[in-house]
Short mmCIF file of C-alpha atoms and ligand atoms in Angstrom, two decimals:
data_model
loop_
_atom_site.label_atom_id
_atom_site.label_comp_id
_atom_site.label_asym_id
_atom_site.label_seq_id
_atom_site.Cartn_x
_atom_site.Cartn_y
_atom_site.Cartn_z
CA MET A 1 -28.45 -1.59 -13.64
CA ILE A 2 -28.87 -2.63 -10.47
CA VAL A 3 -25.54 -4.94 -8.65
CA PRO A 4 -25.95 -6.92 -7.18
CA LYS A 5 -28.88 -8.13 -9.34
CA PRO A 6 -31.96 -8.39 -7.40
CA VAL A 7 -34.40 -10.90 -7.13
CA ARG A 8 -37.63 -8.87 -9.57
CA ASN A 9 -37.16 -5.66 -10.97
CA GLU A 10 -39.90 -4.70 -13.28
CA PRO A 11 -40.70 -1.22 -14.99
CA GLY A 12 -44.23 0.29 -12.81
CA PRO A 13 -46.33 3.39 -14.04
CA GLY A 14 -45.26 7.24 -13.25
CA SER A 15 -41.77 8.19 -12.53
CA PHE A 16 -40.35 10.73 -8.91
CA GLU A 17 -38.32 13.07 -9.08
CA LEU A 18 -35.38 14.19 -6.09
CA ASP A 19 -34.48 17.44 -5.46
CA GLU A 20 -34.10 20.01 -2.85
CA ARG A 21 -37.29 19.47 -2.12
CA THR A 22 -37.64 15.68 -0.98
CA SER A 23 -39.34 14.89 2.05
CA LEU A 24 -38.06 11.38 3.79
CA THR A 25 -40.43 9.28 6.68
CA ALA A 26 -39.60 6.64 8.43
CA ALA A 27 -41.28 4.31 10.69
CA PRO A 28 -39.14 4.74 14.05
CA ALA A 29 -38.01 1.60 13.69
CA LEU A 30 -36.07 2.04 10.80
CA GLY A 31 -35.29 5.93 12.32
CA GLU A 32 -31.38 5.21 12.24
CA VAL A 33 -31.96 4.40 8.28
CA ALA A 34 -33.56 7.26 6.93
CA ALA A 35 -30.35 9.19 9.09
CA TRP A 36 -28.22 7.91 6.44
CA LEU A 37 -29.71 7.78 3.66
CA ARG A 38 -30.68 11.21 4.62
CA ALA A 39 -26.34 12.19 4.49
CA GLU A 40 -26.16 10.55 1.73
CA LEU A 41 -28.74 12.12 -0.45
CA ALA A 42 -28.61 15.45 1.16
CA PRO A 43 -25.70 16.91 -0.20
CA VAL A 44 -26.35 16.03 -3.99
CA THR A 45 -29.90 17.54 -3.75
CA GLY A 46 -28.96 20.42 -1.43
CA GLY A 47 -32.28 19.77 0.70
CA GLU A 48 -32.39 18.12 4.46
CA LEU A 49 -34.82 16.02 2.64
CA LEU A 50 -36.75 15.94 6.08
CA PRO A 51 -39.95 14.84 7.40
CA GLY A 52 -43.17 16.66 5.92
CA PRO A 53 -44.48 18.19 2.97
CA GLY A 54 -42.78 17.72 -0.68
CA SER A 55 -42.35 17.28 -4.11
CA GLY A 56 -42.47 13.69 -3.33
CA THR A 57 -41.78 11.87 -0.93
CA ILE A 58 -39.46 8.57 0.29
CA THR A 59 -41.47 6.29 2.62
CA LEU A 60 -39.35 3.65 4.92
CA VAL A 61 -42.48 1.26 6.88
CA LEU A 62 -41.52 -1.52 8.20
CA GLY A 63 -43.65 -5.06 6.81
CA ASP A 64 -44.54 -9.28 6.78
CA LEU A 65 -41.13 -9.79 4.47
CA PRO A 66 -37.70 -12.04 6.14
CA PRO A 67 -35.43 -9.42 7.88
CA GLU A 68 -33.20 -8.27 5.06
CA GLY A 69 -35.79 -8.50 2.25
CA TYR A 70 -36.99 -5.55 1.06
CA ARG A 71 -39.67 -4.33 -1.39
CA LEU A 72 -38.98 -0.93 -3.55
CA THR A 73 -42.14 1.09 -5.66
CA VAL A 74 -40.63 3.85 -7.41
CA GLY A 75 -43.31 6.46 -8.47
CA ALA A 76 -44.98 9.80 -7.90
CA ASP A 77 -43.39 8.93 -4.75
CA VAL A 78 -41.30 6.79 -2.96
CA GLU A 79 -42.22 3.38 -0.78
CA ILE A 80 -39.56 1.41 1.34
CA VAL A 81 -41.17 -2.34 2.71
CA ALA A 82 -39.37 -3.47 4.99
CA GLY A 83 -38.29 -6.97 7.13
CA GLY A 84 -36.57 -4.45 9.36
CA PRO A 85 -33.81 -2.27 8.95
CA ALA A 86 -31.88 -4.72 7.43
CA GLY A 87 -34.16 -4.93 4.57
CA ALA A 88 -34.39 -1.00 4.58
CA PHE A 89 -30.89 -0.22 3.95
CA TYR A 90 -30.99 -2.72 1.52
CA GLY A 91 -33.93 -1.02 -0.65
CA ALA A 92 -32.48 2.44 0.05
CA GLN A 93 -28.85 1.19 -1.54
CA THR A 94 -31.74 -0.16 -4.17
CA PHE A 95 -32.75 3.39 -4.65
CA ARG A 96 -29.09 5.18 -4.53
CA GLN A 97 -28.27 2.76 -7.74
CA LEU A 98 -31.67 4.28 -9.69
CA LEU A 99 -30.22 7.67 -9.43
CA THR A 100 -27.41 8.60 -11.74
CA PRO A 101 -23.95 7.82 -10.97
CA ASP A 102 -23.79 11.30 -10.12
CA ALA A 103 -25.75 10.96 -6.95
CA PHE A 104 -22.32 9.22 -5.54
CA ARG A 105 -20.12 12.18 -5.64
CA ARG A 106 -20.13 14.89 -2.56
CA ALA A 107 -21.40 18.04 -4.03
CA GLY A 108 -25.32 18.45 -6.29
CA ARG A 109 -25.64 18.02 -9.36
CA GLY A 110 -29.53 16.98 -9.25
CA PRO A 111 -32.43 17.26 -9.69
CA PHE A 112 -32.68 13.55 -10.09
CA ARG A 113 -35.56 11.81 -12.72
CA VAL A 114 -35.96 8.18 -11.57
CA PRO A 115 -38.29 5.76 -14.40
CA GLY A 116 -41.39 4.33 -12.24
CA VAL A 117 -40.14 1.04 -10.67
CA ARG A 118 -41.00 -1.54 -8.30
CA VAL A 119 -37.99 -4.30 -7.28
CA GLU A 120 -38.86 -7.14 -4.50
CA ASP A 121 -35.56 -8.19 -3.17
CA GLU A 122 -33.74 -11.00 -1.06
CA PRO A 123 -30.09 -11.95 -0.19
CA ARG A 124 -29.15 -15.91 -1.07
CA PHE A 125 -26.82 -16.41 1.34
CA GLY A 126 -26.81 -14.51 5.04
CA TRP A 127 -22.98 -14.61 5.09
CA ARG A 128 -22.16 -12.31 2.88
CA GLY A 129 -18.36 -11.80 3.21
CA CYS A 130 -14.75 -10.16 2.55
CA LEU A 131 -11.90 -10.29 4.65
CA LEU A 132 -9.45 -7.44 4.95
CA ASP A 133 -5.87 -8.12 5.44
CA VAL A 134 -4.95 -5.52 7.36
CA ALA A 135 -1.80 -7.45 8.76
CA ARG A 136 0.80 -7.79 6.50
CA HIS A 137 -0.23 -3.81 5.23
CA PHE A 138 -2.57 -1.57 7.71
CA MET A 139 -5.41 0.26 6.75
CA THR A 140 -5.59 3.82 7.64
CA LYS A 141 -8.78 4.02 10.08
CA HIS A 142 -10.07 6.26 7.45
CA ASP A 143 -9.34 4.55 4.16
CA LEU A 144 -11.29 1.35 6.77
CA LEU A 145 -14.33 3.44 5.99
CA ARG A 146 -14.93 4.13 3.54
CA PHE A 147 -14.30 0.04 2.42
CA ILE A 148 -17.05 -0.43 4.73
CA ASP A 149 -19.15 1.69 2.56
CA LEU A 150 -17.72 0.26 -0.83
CA MET A 151 -18.82 -3.12 0.65
CA ALA A 152 -22.71 -1.94 1.44
CA LEU A 153 -23.03 -0.63 -1.67
CA HIS A 154 -22.53 -3.75 -2.29
CA LYS A 155 -24.97 -5.72 -0.07
CA LEU A 156 -22.47 -7.24 1.74
CA ASN A 157 -22.79 -7.66 5.71
CA VAL A 158 -19.32 -9.91 7.20
CA LEU A 159 -15.99 -8.07 7.14
CA HIS A 160 -13.47 -10.17 8.52
CA LEU A 161 -10.60 -7.93 10.08
CA HIS A 162 -7.72 -10.15 9.91
CA LEU A 163 -5.96 -8.29 12.19
CA THR A 164 -2.60 -9.94 13.77
CA ASP A 165 0.39 -12.21 11.91
CA ASP A 166 3.40 -12.18 11.13
CA GLN A 167 4.26 -9.49 10.16
CA GLY A 168 2.41 -6.75 12.72
CA TRP A 169 -0.48 -6.82 15.51
CA ARG A 170 -2.84 -4.15 14.74
CA LEU A 171 -4.83 -3.98 17.95
CA GLU A 172 -4.34 -1.96 20.90
CA ILE A 173 -4.68 -4.98 23.79
CA ARG A 174 -4.70 -1.90 26.63
CA ARG A 175 -3.29 -5.09 29.12
CA TYR A 176 -0.45 -5.91 26.71
CA PRO A 177 0.77 -2.45 25.61
CA ARG A 178 3.48 -4.21 24.15
CA LEU A 179 1.88 -6.51 21.58
CA THR A 180 1.57 -2.69 19.27
CA GLU A 181 4.75 -0.32 21.10
CA VAL A 182 6.60 -2.82 19.48
CA GLY A 183 4.45 -5.39 17.36
CA ALA A 184 2.73 -3.01 15.11
CA TRP A 185 6.07 -1.79 13.13
CA ARG A 186 8.33 -4.03 11.17
CA LYS A 187 11.93 -2.61 9.67
CA GLU A 188 10.82 -3.19 6.10
CA SER A 189 9.00 -4.90 3.53
CA GLN A 190 9.80 -7.70 1.28
CA THR A 191 8.44 -5.99 -2.81
CA GLY A 192 8.05 -8.87 -5.39
CA TRP A 193 8.93 -12.76 -4.83
CA ASN A 194 12.95 -12.29 -5.91
CA GLY A 195 13.42 -11.43 -1.70
CA ALA A 196 14.43 -7.70 -2.03
CA MET A 197 13.43 -5.29 0.41
CA ASP A 198 11.93 -1.94 0.53
CA GLY A 199 14.26 -0.54 2.96
CA ARG A 200 11.35 0.75 4.74
CA PRO A 201 9.53 0.81 8.07
CA HIS A 202 5.65 0.15 7.75
CA GLY A 203 3.41 -0.23 10.88
CA GLY A 204 0.31 1.18 12.97
CA TYR A 205 -2.70 -0.28 14.58
CA TYR A 206 -5.98 0.81 15.69
CA THR A 207 -6.93 1.63 18.49
CA GLN A 208 -9.99 0.70 20.82
CA ASP A 209 -11.36 3.94 20.65
CA ASP A 210 -10.31 3.08 16.80
CA ILE A 211 -12.02 -0.28 16.85
CA ARG A 212 -15.46 1.07 18.30
CA GLU A 213 -16.20 3.31 16.22
CA ILE A 214 -15.65 0.82 13.30
CA VAL A 215 -17.30 -1.64 14.19
CA ALA A 216 -20.68 1.53 15.16
CA TYR A 217 -20.14 2.26 11.79
CA ALA A 218 -19.86 -1.11 9.99
CA ALA A 219 -22.87 -1.92 12.46
CA ARG A 220 -24.93 1.42 10.71
CA ARG A 221 -24.69 -0.10 7.75
CA HIS A 222 -25.47 -3.54 8.51
CA ILE A 223 -22.27 -4.93 8.48
CA MET A 224 -20.99 -7.24 11.54
CA VAL A 225 -17.15 -6.95 11.74
CA VAL A 226 -15.14 -10.21 12.56
CA PRO A 227 -11.90 -9.14 14.24
CA GLU A 228 -9.83 -12.69 13.65
CA VAL A 229 -6.34 -13.45 15.77
CA ASP A 230 -4.51 -15.46 14.05
CA MET A 231 -2.79 -18.19 16.59
CA PRO A 232 -1.14 -20.25 17.07
CA GLY A 233 1.07 -19.77 14.41
CA HIS A 234 0.97 -16.56 12.21
CA THR A 235 2.03 -14.68 15.05
CA GLN A 236 5.48 -13.42 15.23
CA ALA A 237 4.88 -10.46 15.86
CA ALA A 238 2.69 -11.69 18.62
CA ILE A 239 6.50 -13.02 20.37
CA ALA A 240 8.96 -10.37 18.87
CA ALA A 241 6.79 -8.38 21.47
CA HIS A 242 6.70 -11.18 23.61
CA PRO A 243 9.48 -13.42 23.24
CA GLU A 244 8.08 -15.40 26.11
CA LEU A 245 4.67 -17.13 23.60
CA GLY A 246 7.53 -18.40 22.11
CA ASN A 247 9.48 -21.99 21.55
CA LEU A 248 12.93 -20.27 21.13
CA VAL A 249 15.36 -19.11 23.00
CA GLU A 250 17.49 -16.01 20.47
CA PRO A 251 14.80 -13.52 19.60
CA LEU A 252 13.03 -12.47 16.84
CA GLU A 253 12.08 -9.45 15.52
CA VAL A 254 8.20 -8.56 13.94
CA GLY A 255 8.55 -10.56 10.13
CA SER A 256 9.35 -8.47 7.07
CA THR A 257 9.07 -10.97 4.77
CA TRP A 258 6.26 -13.34 3.09
CA GLY A 259 5.59 -16.47 3.31
CA ILE A 260 4.33 -19.50 5.97
CA GLY A 261 6.64 -19.22 8.32
CA ASP A 262 8.20 -21.31 11.17
CA ASN A 263 6.88 -19.56 14.23
CA VAL A 264 4.18 -20.67 16.52
CA LEU A 265 2.45 -19.59 20.02
CA ASN A 266 4.11 -22.62 22.75
CA VAL A 267 1.95 -24.10 24.50
CA GLU A 268 2.59 -23.39 27.70
CA GLU A 269 -0.62 -22.85 30.31
CA SER A 270 0.52 -18.61 30.79
CA THR A 271 0.63 -18.30 26.66
CA ILE A 272 -2.69 -19.43 26.14
CA GLU A 273 -3.32 -17.26 28.94
CA PHE A 274 -1.90 -15.31 27.95
CA PHE A 275 -4.23 -15.10 24.33
CA GLN A 276 -7.27 -15.36 26.86
CA ASN A 277 -7.07 -12.28 28.03
CA VAL A 278 -6.40 -11.20 24.41
CA LEU A 279 -9.60 -12.19 23.73
CA GLU A 280 -11.43 -11.03 26.90
CA GLU A 281 -10.91 -7.51 25.66
CA VAL A 282 -11.27 -8.03 21.89
CA LEU A 283 -14.29 -9.58 22.88
CA GLU A 284 -15.73 -6.30 24.48
CA LEU A 285 -14.55 -4.25 21.81
CA PHE A 286 -16.36 -6.19 19.03
CA PRO A 287 -19.77 -7.76 19.80
CA ALA A 288 -20.48 -10.03 16.77
CA PRO A 289 -21.07 -13.33 18.51
CA TYR A 290 -17.74 -15.18 15.61
CA VAL A 291 -14.49 -14.10 16.29
CA CYS A 292 -12.05 -16.19 14.06
CA VAL A 293 -8.49 -17.61 16.27
CA GLY A 294 -6.74 -18.53 12.71
CA GLY A 295 -5.63 -21.77 13.38
CA ASP A 296 -3.96 -22.03 9.62
CA GLU A 297 -0.59 -22.26 8.21
CA ALA A 298 0.72 -24.01 11.62
CA ARG A 299 3.97 -25.40 11.15
CA LYS A 300 4.93 -27.99 13.31
CA ASP A 301 8.62 -28.15 13.11
CA GLN A 302 9.15 -25.98 16.75
CA TRP A 303 7.29 -28.16 18.40
CA LYS A 304 8.69 -31.40 17.29
CA ALA A 305 12.22 -30.00 18.28
CA SER A 306 10.17 -28.02 21.75
CA PRO A 307 10.89 -31.51 24.83
CA ALA A 308 8.02 -28.92 26.25
CA ALA A 309 5.16 -28.96 23.98
CA GLN A 310 6.57 -33.25 23.89
CA ARG A 311 5.74 -33.16 27.34
CA ARG A 312 2.50 -31.76 26.93
CA ILE A 313 1.82 -33.84 24.47
CA ARG A 314 2.81 -36.63 26.94
CA GLU A 315 0.38 -35.22 29.47
CA LEU A 316 -2.60 -34.49 27.92
CA GLY A 317 -2.46 -38.49 26.01
CA LEU A 318 -2.82 -37.10 22.52
CA ARG A 319 -0.42 -38.62 19.62
CA ASP A 320 0.69 -35.81 17.60
CA GLU A 321 1.51 -32.25 16.77
CA GLU A 322 -1.70 -32.47 14.79
CA GLU A 323 -3.81 -33.43 17.69
CA LEU A 324 -2.16 -30.82 20.18
CA GLN A 325 -3.51 -28.22 17.67
CA SER A 326 -6.26 -28.61 17.74
CA TRP A 327 -6.17 -29.08 21.74
CA PHE A 328 -5.10 -25.72 21.37
CA VAL A 329 -8.14 -24.44 19.51
CA ARG A 330 -10.44 -26.78 21.77
CA ARG A 331 -9.64 -24.52 24.81
CA PHE A 332 -10.14 -21.41 22.63
CA GLY A 333 -12.57 -22.90 21.15
CA ASP A 334 -14.80 -23.84 24.66
CA PHE A 335 -13.26 -20.04 26.47
CA LEU A 336 -15.70 -18.48 23.49
CA ALA A 337 -18.48 -20.49 23.66
CA ALA A 338 -18.72 -20.12 27.53
CA ARG A 339 -19.23 -16.65 26.35
CA GLY A 340 -21.35 -17.46 23.92
CA ARG A 341 -19.54 -16.40 21.35
CA ARG A 342 -18.62 -19.37 18.26
CA LEU A 343 -15.68 -20.34 17.04
CA VAL A 344 -14.56 -18.94 13.95
CA GLY A 345 -11.36 -21.51 12.01
CA TRP A 346 -9.09 -21.96 8.58
CA ASP A 347 -10.57 -25.07 7.62
CA GLU A 348 -7.46 -27.25 8.96
CA ILE A 349 -8.60 -26.74 12.10
CA LEU A 350 -10.92 -29.89 10.82
CA GLU A 351 -8.16 -31.59 10.88
CA GLY A 352 -7.46 -32.98 13.95
CA GLY A 353 -11.55 -32.93 15.43
CA LEU A 354 -12.85 -30.25 15.98
CA ALA A 355 -15.44 -28.56 18.62
CA PRO A 356 -19.21 -28.49 17.69
CA GLY A 357 -20.26 -25.58 17.03
CA ALA A 358 -16.40 -24.68 15.72
CA VAL A 359 -17.73 -22.53 12.03
CA VAL A 360 -15.42 -23.99 9.34
CA ALA A 361 -13.81 -20.75 7.00
CA SER A 362 -12.54 -23.29 4.08
CA TRP A 363 -10.31 -21.89 2.29
CA ARG A 364 -8.57 -24.56 0.02
CA GLY A 365 -10.56 -25.26 -2.67
CA ASP A 366 -14.35 -26.65 -1.80
CA LEU A 367 -12.34 -29.19 0.08
CA GLY A 368 -12.81 -28.04 4.01
CA ALA A 369 -16.89 -26.65 3.00
CA VAL A 370 -17.52 -30.01 2.41
CA ALA A 371 -15.54 -31.80 4.78
CA ALA A 372 -17.26 -29.52 6.99
CA ALA A 373 -20.34 -29.70 6.08
CA ARG A 374 -21.01 -33.30 5.99
CA ARG A 375 -19.35 -33.51 9.91
CA GLY A 376 -22.42 -31.13 10.60
CA HIS A 377 -19.77 -27.58 10.80
CA ASP A 378 -21.27 -24.16 9.33
CA VAL A 379 -18.89 -23.78 6.83
CA ILE A 380 -18.37 -19.83 5.25
CA ASN A 381 -16.75 -20.61 1.80
CA CYS A 382 -13.63 -18.43 1.32
CA ALA A 383 -12.39 -20.58 -1.69
CA ASN A 384 -9.42 -19.42 -2.80
CA THR A 385 -9.78 -21.62 -6.55
CA SER A 386 -12.45 -18.63 -6.68
CA LEU A 387 -12.44 -15.31 -4.00
CA TYR A 388 -7.97 -14.54 -2.79
CA PHE A 389 -8.26 -11.16 -4.17
CA ASP A 390 -4.69 -11.29 -4.33
CA TYR A 391 -4.00 -13.50 -7.56
CA ARG A 392 -3.87 -11.77 -9.80
CA GLN A 393 -6.89 -10.51 -12.28
CA SER A 394 -5.46 -11.67 -15.88
CA PRO A 395 -1.71 -12.78 -17.12
CA GLY A 396 -1.49 -10.14 -18.36
CA GLU A 397 2.69 -9.18 -17.66
CA ASP A 398 2.42 -6.02 -16.87
CA GLU A 399 -0.57 -6.80 -14.09
CA PRO A 400 1.23 -6.30 -10.84
CA VAL A 401 3.37 -8.17 -8.51
CA PRO A 402 1.79 -11.36 -9.46
CA PHE A 403 0.42 -14.07 -6.61
CA GLY A 404 -0.61 -17.62 -6.66
CA THR A 405 -2.77 -18.43 -9.76
CA VAL A 406 -4.90 -15.97 -12.04
CA LEU A 407 -8.30 -15.73 -10.95
CA THR A 408 -10.28 -12.90 -13.77
CA LEU A 409 -13.94 -11.21 -12.97
CA GLU A 410 -15.51 -14.07 -14.83
CA ASP A 411 -13.83 -16.54 -12.62
CA VAL A 412 -15.25 -14.81 -9.50
CA TYR A 413 -18.72 -13.94 -11.08
CA ALA A 414 -19.39 -18.44 -11.90
CA PHE A 415 -18.29 -19.06 -8.19
CA GLU A 416 -20.94 -21.01 -6.64
CA PRO A 417 -20.66 -20.90 -2.93
CA VAL A 418 -23.01 -24.30 -2.23
CA PRO A 419 -20.20 -26.84 -3.93
CA ALA A 420 -21.04 -29.22 -6.26
CA GLU A 421 -20.06 -32.11 -3.36
CA LEU A 422 -23.09 -31.25 -1.61
CA ARG A 423 -25.76 -29.36 -3.85
CA GLY A 424 -29.20 -31.19 -3.14
CA GLN A 425 -27.99 -32.36 -0.12
CA PRO A 426 -28.91 -31.66 3.57
CA ALA A 427 -25.76 -30.82 4.72
CA ALA A 428 -25.49 -27.96 1.85
CA GLY A 429 -27.45 -26.20 4.96
CA HIS A 430 -23.97 -25.91 7.20
CA VAL A 431 -22.95 -23.21 4.23
CA LEU A 432 -23.81 -20.08 5.84
CA GLY A 433 -22.74 -17.98 2.33
CA ALA A 434 -18.93 -17.16 0.79
CA GLN A 435 -16.79 -14.32 1.68
CA CYS A 436 -13.68 -13.10 -0.61
CA CYS A 437 -10.80 -12.14 0.49
CA VAL A 438 -8.08 -9.51 -0.08
CA TRP A 439 -4.86 -10.68 1.15
CA THR A 440 -2.47 -7.43 1.55
CA GLU A 441 1.25 -9.15 0.79
CA LEU A 442 1.79 -7.53 -2.05
CA ILE A 443 -1.28 -5.28 -1.56
CA ASP A 444 0.37 -1.83 -0.13
CA SER A 445 -2.16 0.87 -0.89
CA THR A 446 -5.23 1.50 -0.57
CA ARG A 447 -5.35 2.43 -4.35
CA GLN A 448 -4.07 -1.12 -5.09
CA VAL A 449 -6.79 -3.17 -2.58
CA ASP A 450 -9.05 -0.71 -5.09
CA TYR A 451 -7.39 -2.26 -8.71
CA MET A 452 -7.21 -6.03 -6.74
CA ALA A 453 -11.00 -5.93 -5.19
CA PHE A 454 -12.60 -4.14 -7.79
CA PRO A 455 -14.44 -4.91 -9.77
CA ARG A 456 -13.69 -8.92 -8.87
CA LEU A 457 -16.41 -7.42 -5.57
CA ALA A 458 -18.96 -5.90 -7.34
CA ALA A 459 -19.34 -10.61 -9.16
CA PHE A 460 -18.29 -11.47 -5.73
CA ALA A 461 -21.93 -10.21 -4.43
CA GLU A 462 -24.04 -10.95 -6.97
CA THR A 463 -22.63 -15.02 -6.19
CA VAL A 464 -24.08 -14.36 -2.08
CA TRP A 465 -26.90 -11.91 -3.04
CA SER A 466 -28.80 -13.03 -6.32
CA PRO A 467 -31.13 -15.89 -6.54
CA ALA A 468 -28.03 -18.76 -8.05
CA GLY A 469 -27.26 -19.34 -12.00
CA ARG A 470 -25.60 -16.75 -13.58
CA ASP A 471 -25.81 -14.74 -16.98
CA LEU A 472 -22.60 -13.54 -18.03
CA PRO A 473 -23.51 -10.92 -20.43
CA ASP A 474 -26.77 -9.74 -18.25
CA PHE A 475 -24.25 -9.27 -15.14
CA ARG A 476 -21.42 -7.32 -17.85
CA ALA A 477 -24.12 -4.73 -18.89
CA ARG A 478 -24.98 -4.28 -15.62
CA LEU A 479 -20.68 -3.59 -14.92
CA ASP A 480 -21.07 -0.88 -17.04
CA ALA A 481 -23.31 0.85 -15.13
CA HIS A 482 -21.88 0.26 -12.64
CA LEU A 483 -18.04 1.48 -13.10
CA GLU A 484 -19.74 4.37 -13.85
CA ARG A 485 -21.18 4.85 -10.12
CA LEU A 486 -17.08 3.29 -8.49
CA ASP A 487 -15.61 6.19 -11.01
CA ALA A 488 -17.91 8.54 -8.92
CA ILE A 489 -17.18 7.65 -5.73
CA GLY A 490 -13.18 7.38 -6.83
CA VAL A 491 -12.45 3.63 -6.62
CA GLU A 492 -9.59 2.93 -9.33
CA TYR A 493 -11.63 -0.40 -9.83
CA ARG A 494 -8.94 -2.28 -12.42
CA ARG A 495 -10.15 -1.20 -16.24
CA ALA A 496 -11.23 -4.81 -18.30
CA THR A 497 -8.18 -3.37 -20.72
CA GLY A 498 -5.96 -4.36 -17.83
CA PRO A 499 -4.02 -2.02 -15.06
CA LEU A 500 -3.41 1.89 -16.25
CA PRO A 501 0.26 2.68 -15.78
CA TRP A 502 0.79 4.23 -12.34
CA GLN A 503 -1.06 0.66 -11.34
CA THR A 504 1.60 -2.02 -12.60
CA ARG A 505 4.89 -1.83 -10.38
CA PRO A 506 7.64 -1.54 -12.55
CA GLY A 507 10.77 -3.26 -11.65
CA VAL A 508 9.07 -5.73 -8.60
CA PRO A 509 9.27 -9.39 -10.22
CA GLY A 510 5.83 -10.83 -10.11
CA ARG A 511 6.29 -14.85 -9.34
CA PRO A 512 6.52 -16.19 -12.58
CA GLU A 513 3.38 -17.99 -13.85
CA ASP A 514 3.94 -22.08 -12.67
CA PRO A 515 1.05 -23.83 -13.25
CA ALA A 516 2.48 -27.47 -12.64
CA GLY A 517 3.17 -25.56 -9.25
CA TRP A 518 0.44 -24.43 -9.36
CA GLN A 519 -1.53 -28.12 -9.55
CA ALA A 520 0.76 -29.95 -7.36
CA GLN A 521 -0.53 -27.24 -3.87
CA ILE A 522 -3.82 -27.72 -4.30
CA ASP A 523 -3.56 -31.89 -5.25
CA ALA A 524 -1.18 -31.29 -1.60
CA TRP A 525 -4.17 -29.53 -0.34
CA THR A 526 -6.76 -32.28 -1.91
CA SER A 527 -5.02 -35.23 -0.38
CA ASN A 528 -4.68 -34.03 3.02
CA LEU A 529 -8.08 -33.00 3.96
CA ARG A 530 -9.81 -35.96 0.98
CA HIS A 531 -9.40 -38.17 4.23
CA LEU A 532 -11.96 -36.44 6.48
CA ARG A 533 -14.78 -37.16 4.43
C1 LIG B 601 -4.96 -18.70 4.33
O1 LIG B 601 -5.15 -17.99 3.45
N1 LIG B 601 -3.82 -18.70 4.64
C2 LIG B 601 -5.95 -18.60 5.36
#
């Protein structure tokens, strides 16, 4: 009943009893994993799980396995053999799932008896990500740490933090305090799709100390935090704080409505320097080898109308505004490469040519993934047609604030990270993995994040962790057991029967289902990206 499904899982002889006398020992290299497991299990056993004589022993040791691989044997004792700390952590996560759901509570319900079993496991993909948009709606540090724990339960290993957008700048930058003094707050927010505003201020940001804590907390759970500072579009909050970064004379406010905005950065050398200074602080805070600079949905109207941008195009000998965007993104790719990091950008960055080494986060269906991989770029598949968790979970009228199209649990479970057009080809090797995306324009609280992300995130986890091939009835049976774990933790997931009354949004209008409009959108993306192949 393990989620995500392990590679092999067979019954074995004997059984293990976890109680207050259980002891836990670990190889020195696995000490942190042991400390984490102790902290998780101690409240439910009432014991300390120290090394030494006990009624049963849990042992963590290193063995000749891939770094994220493990072998878990449960009999009279428990042994986790792992290729490295990550593998030991995943083995420990699997062990927790062998206990009853009560083991996920914060107070004692033991002892727990676990039937003998042998599990052999390793992930299919190295990039098992989730994007969390903390720009449109801020998530408190406490709730973000909880979300990291939920990702770790599902053996995900990349948290892509979307930190900046038109509607909010969520990261303290010491050199430019106005980014958060001004950019972290907006007067009000749009509710639903009829333009109505809630009249209520919204905001928040993470201090640099918060970020160090979040990064360390995630690292301890073998999750890499990849920061995103979106540019040149999605920058209205930054321009509101620093008007010299924009193209207009009139001042701007931090955005309060949703959709693709017109406001983009100007292309002055001083603006590039400003954002490179921002990135210097980002690099200090986030040790991940990857840094996302967005690049998506940058409207070109302001550059078309700007004499300065047009002069820049001529000076640089570029053809048009698309090439100007490419030049802009390359400046950051070079900047990051010189500091030993790799640029990640949304698939729009393919449109005007791209530096080698850049990683493409493909979101408009599979098209960008295919184009990027064929051109030799590593790819993270974030297909909105399968993995955008802001899209509603059923066509039901009572789904909260519908966005885009319907993506059911079954749609997510059917997702295949390697696009059909790449299968069996060497370019498929460029698919690092996949990433589900929790965009939060219309998700204004952690309770709503729970509702939109779960249980679809569990289905997604199988697509990136478990061997290729799906078995929906088998998944459903395991999911039933898994939902009891989520209940014990206190996750307000969507039930198969639909939203509970407080999960609906009476009075907040959704965008009506418009299959023709949706198809037209997909057709437009297809024609944009088709020529890249
Ligand atoms: C995106 O959804 N604009 C990446």
